[in-house]
């Protein structure tokens, strides 16, 4: 998403500056990493969002958001596939953890959080979907707040009135301008929403698109000081694994991806209580979604499964 934003500037020197700002780590397990990324082919990236709110338990290292970003060949579309945080999966063994069944967001915690946690999560997701990733990113939502503020806020459309369980803010229905703190508070909510965590996933997808839309509308090209501040804020909020590709190469590849090309996708699944614990389980093995990912047939799958497609 941020690389696409950079592509709007058309300035290669900015990508070099960004390259020096962003943290780079090996976020992908060897079993989850594609041996070689070919930017002319379909691509799959893992995006892990983490938000350690003030007052939260510092030992709680579970990932708040897990998305697969699928980009078909041609770079004219992108699919944001949200993985339910409570999805019941088999997590491989890791140092200090024997492996077993648990909620998928626990994999990040069992791996120790950070770089190692991302690797265990990527291995878990690769085992589940059968795909290998072309790269990964850790996004700190708390740091991402500054990016939204520097862009002047974003437009979010609230479809169900809800009061924040974190700040007690009331979000009334309708499209409205939100600053970083308000937007991130809104997309955290799941209790009291008709679709629960599925609505939360959709709101996070909407936020990512809204940021990309605003970046496209903001004349960053004509304001190098503001652009530099946005890049530095983005760099402080991101840790990336580009699988050996330079940010220059990624910039050139993604520069033509328009904001309205983003599609939100939910994994076919449903909530189920097992042993007095609430989980999410796959509906019919995922309804063919993972097969479509592996076979690069996402446009066909989306057309045949409108129930699981979010309007962004």
XYZ file of C-alpha atoms in Angstrom:
312
model
C 0.000 0.000 0.000
C 2.727 2.454 0.962
C 4.823 1.471 -2.041
C 1.845 2.264 -4.261
C 1.638 5.640 -2.542
C 5.281 6.231 -3.339
C 4.580 5.297 -6.940
C 2.271 8.285 -7.186
C 5.243 10.621 -6.743
C 7.260 9.097 -9.555
C 10.489 10.083 -7.773
C 13.081 7.346 -7.412
C 15.183 9.258 -4.937
C 12.315 9.081 -2.480
C 12.342 5.309 -2.582
C 16.040 5.381 -1.709
C 15.286 7.641 1.247
C 12.433 5.365 2.332
C 14.714 2.348 1.951
C 17.007 3.830 4.587
C 14.082 4.542 6.930
C 12.167 1.281 6.996
C 13.295 -1.640 9.164
C 14.113 -4.875 7.330
C 13.918 -8.333 8.885
C 13.441 -11.963 7.850
C 9.739 -12.220 8.603
C 9.041 -15.339 6.525
C 9.770 -18.899 7.581
C 11.811 -20.784 4.942
C 8.825 -23.100 4.389
C 6.567 -20.069 3.766
C 8.937 -18.142 1.501
C 8.708 -18.321 -2.267
C 12.163 -19.302 -3.557
C 12.208 -16.482 -6.073
C 9.827 -13.571 -6.597
C 8.932 -12.756 -10.204
C 7.174 -9.388 -10.269
C 5.589 -10.190 -13.626
C 3.612 -13.046 -12.062
C 0.838 -13.152 -9.433
C 2.100 -12.114 -5.994
C 1.122 -12.919 -2.411
C 2.200 -10.789 0.533
C 1.584 -11.297 4.241
C 0.554 -8.221 6.238
C 0.526 -8.510 10.036
C -0.968 -5.659 12.031
C -0.174 -5.261 15.708
C -1.562 -2.663 18.070
C -0.282 -2.556 21.650
C -2.652 -0.022 23.182
C -1.769 2.066 26.252
C -2.598 0.088 29.369
C -2.597 -3.237 27.530
C -0.647 -6.190 28.862
C 2.906 -5.814 27.446
C 3.219 -9.600 27.327
C 0.256 -9.861 24.952
C 2.026 -10.362 21.638
C -0.906 -11.652 19.607
C -1.357 -10.214 16.143
C -4.428 -7.997 15.854
C -4.799 -8.262 12.073
C -3.650 -10.828 9.517
C -4.116 -10.190 5.813
C -2.975 -11.844 2.620
C -2.521 -9.258 -0.118
C -2.953 -11.022 -3.466
C -1.969 -9.153 -6.634
C -2.736 -10.921 -9.933
C -0.321 -10.623 -12.824
C -0.609 -7.262 -14.547
C -0.749 -5.236 -11.305
C -4.208 -3.813 -12.016
C -6.036 -5.373 -9.065
C -5.296 -6.315 -5.470
C -7.276 -8.446 -3.043
C -7.138 -7.852 0.721
C -7.944 -11.242 2.263
C -8.549 -10.956 6.007
C -7.767 -14.045 8.074
C -10.068 -14.321 11.135
C -7.963 -13.860 14.263
C -9.832 -16.699 16.023
C -9.477 -19.173 13.139
C -8.731 -22.675 14.454
C -5.506 -23.927 12.864
C -2.588 -26.240 13.491
C 0.464 -24.235 14.568
C 3.872 -25.851 13.915
C 6.334 -26.410 16.732
C 8.762 -23.631 17.589
C 11.430 -23.056 20.281
C 9.573 -23.228 23.578
C 6.341 -24.385 21.950
C 5.460 -27.980 21.065
C 2.923 -27.097 18.385
C -0.773 -27.907 18.285
C -4.205 -26.509 17.529
C -5.065 -22.983 18.575
C -6.318 -19.658 17.259
C -4.156 -18.409 14.406
C -3.294 -15.115 16.087
C -1.659 -17.115 18.893
C 1.094 -18.199 16.467
C 2.655 -14.745 16.656
C 2.731 -14.985 20.445
C 4.095 -18.552 20.542
C 6.873 -17.460 18.218
C 7.834 -14.710 20.644
C 6.400 -11.776 18.707
C 8.402 -9.580 16.351
C 10.551 -11.264 13.717
C 10.331 -14.781 15.164
C 6.604 -14.483 15.784
C 6.030 -13.413 12.191
C 7.989 -16.426 10.943
C 5.863 -18.872 12.939
C 2.689 -17.139 11.796
C 3.826 -17.279 8.160
C 4.594 -20.998 8.500
C 1.149 -21.584 10.011
C -0.597 -19.678 7.241
C 1.447 -21.324 4.501
C 0.532 -24.753 5.867
C -3.142 -23.739 5.935
C -3.351 -22.196 2.452
C -0.679 -24.086 0.538
C 0.863 -20.855 -0.768
C 4.301 -19.329 -0.314
C 4.770 -15.609 0.126
C 6.658 -13.059 -1.949
C 7.193 -10.825 1.052
C 5.782 -9.730 4.382
C 5.308 -6.641 6.508
C 4.671 -5.923 10.169
C 2.507 -2.830 10.613
C 2.376 -1.042 13.952
C -1.099 0.498 13.983
C -0.152 2.872 16.793
C 2.650 4.321 14.669
C 0.413 4.324 11.599
C -1.779 6.930 13.325
C 0.813 9.595 12.512
C 0.720 8.678 8.816
C -3.048 9.275 8.726
C -2.679 12.582 10.569
C 0.044 13.783 8.184
C -2.278 13.024 5.271
C -4.899 15.258 6.875
C -7.150 12.419 8.031
C -9.184 9.949 5.998
C -12.815 9.499 4.993
C -14.537 6.551 6.688
C -18.171 5.517 6.302
C -19.811 4.144 9.463
C -22.694 1.792 8.660
C -23.647 0.793 12.228
C -23.663 3.130 15.206
C -21.297 1.838 17.855
C -19.611 3.080 21.018
C -15.922 2.300 21.433
C -15.161 -0.172 24.197
C -11.716 1.442 24.488
C -12.388 5.208 24.527
C -16.213 5.358 24.906
C -16.344 7.440 21.708
C -19.685 7.184 19.903
C -19.387 6.528 16.165
C -22.608 7.645 14.469
C -23.635 6.396 11.036
C -22.584 8.207 7.870
C -19.413 9.112 6.036
C -17.098 11.334 8.063
C -13.551 12.613 8.305
C -11.436 10.860 10.929
C -7.984 11.639 12.268
C -5.540 8.842 13.010
C -6.619 8.178 16.585
C -10.328 8.134 15.734
C -9.874 5.932 12.647
C -7.771 3.374 14.496
C -10.196 3.345 17.414
C -13.058 2.665 15.001
C -11.387 -0.212 13.165
C -10.548 -1.922 16.492
C -14.213 -2.395 17.342
C -15.963 -5.754 17.004
C -18.268 -6.039 20.007
C -21.767 -4.750 19.308
C -21.423 -5.001 15.532
C -23.857 -7.251 13.616
C -21.011 -9.216 12.025
C -18.655 -9.087 15.009
C -15.071 -9.667 13.943
C -16.106 -9.989 10.291
C -17.235 -6.335 10.406
C -13.960 -5.447 12.096
C -12.046 -7.090 9.247
C -14.066 -5.126 6.697
C -13.441 -1.843 8.500
C -9.696 -2.497 8.526
C -9.806 -3.158 4.788
C -11.744 0.081 4.311
C -9.149 1.997 6.300
C -6.296 0.723 4.139
C -8.140 1.744 1.001
C -9.043 5.133 2.498
C -5.367 5.819 3.253
C -4.395 4.926 -0.297
C -7.209 7.092 -1.667
C -6.140 10.060 0.434
C -2.494 9.637 -0.520
C -3.550 9.728 -4.165
C -5.598 12.898 -3.650
C -2.971 14.704 -1.575
C -0.462 16.577 -3.729
C 2.605 15.125 -2.054
C 4.633 15.656 -5.227
C 4.347 19.416 -4.718
C 5.173 19.338 -1.007
C 8.523 17.552 -0.496
C 8.668 18.481 3.191
C 5.292 16.877 3.878
C 6.177 13.884 1.738
C 9.390 13.385 3.683
C 7.461 13.450 6.970
C 4.959 10.901 5.642
C 7.771 8.608 4.529
C 9.534 8.833 7.868
C 6.321 8.136 9.768
C 5.592 5.176 7.520
C 9.100 3.858 8.003
C 8.774 3.986 11.775
C 5.513 1.996 11.595
C 6.706 -0.710 9.193
C 9.049 -3.673 9.280
C 9.378 -5.407 5.917
C 10.688 -8.541 4.239
C 10.888 -7.970 0.477
C 12.202 -11.467 -0.324
C 15.344 -10.079 -1.932
C 13.645 -7.443 -4.081
C 14.709 -3.819 -3.792
C 12.163 -1.158 -2.932
C 12.995 0.458 -6.279
C 11.845 -2.692 -8.085
C 8.658 -2.845 -6.024
C 7.988 0.844 -6.623
C 8.169 0.384 -10.376
C 5.981 -2.706 -10.249
C 3.210 -1.226 -8.088
C 3.146 2.365 -9.352
C 0.196 1.699 -11.683
C -2.044 0.046 -9.092
C -5.053 2.382 -8.624
C -6.804 2.733 -5.239
C -10.158 1.664 -6.685
C -8.617 -1.664 -7.693
C -8.645 -2.935 -4.101
C -11.152 -5.667 -3.234
C -11.906 -6.870 0.287
C -12.350 -10.615 0.821
C -13.436 -12.633 3.858
C -12.365 -16.238 4.370
C -15.475 -18.492 4.177
C -15.877 -19.484 7.815
C -18.212 -19.369 10.801
C -17.917 -19.076 14.606
C -18.117 -22.220 16.699
C -17.711 -22.929 20.409
C -15.406 -25.887 21.069
C -14.709 -26.950 24.631
C -16.229 -23.695 25.934
C -13.814 -21.662 23.781
C -15.045 -19.520 20.898
C -13.259 -20.229 17.609
C -13.775 -19.575 13.917
C -13.681 -22.640 11.660
C -13.421 -22.884 7.892
C -16.646 -23.280 5.959
C -16.204 -26.246 3.613
C -12.432 -25.985 3.781
C -12.481 -22.308 2.891
C -14.950 -22.558 0.033
C -12.265 -22.951 -2.610
C -10.611 -19.618 -1.727
C -7.178 -21.101 -1.096
C -7.429 -23.183 -4.262
C -8.165 -19.979 -6.188
C -5.153 -18.300 -4.607
C -2.826 -21.107 -5.591
C -4.234 -21.280 -9.127
C -4.293 -17.469 -9.511
C -8.036 -17.526 -10.189
C -9.113 -14.877 -7.678
C -11.197 -12.788 -10.133
C -13.228 -15.871 -11.008
C -13.646 -16.856 -7.351
C -14.749 -13.366 -6.350
C -17.312 -13.321 -9.149
C -18.730 -16.656 -8.026
C -18.745 -15.869 -4.271
C -20.211 -12.380 -3.712
C -21.215 -13.313 -0.160
C -17.590 -13.219 0.916
C -16.647 -10.004 -0.903
C -16.640 -6.700 1.039
C -17.638 -3.378 -0.419
C -14.820 -0.936 0.205
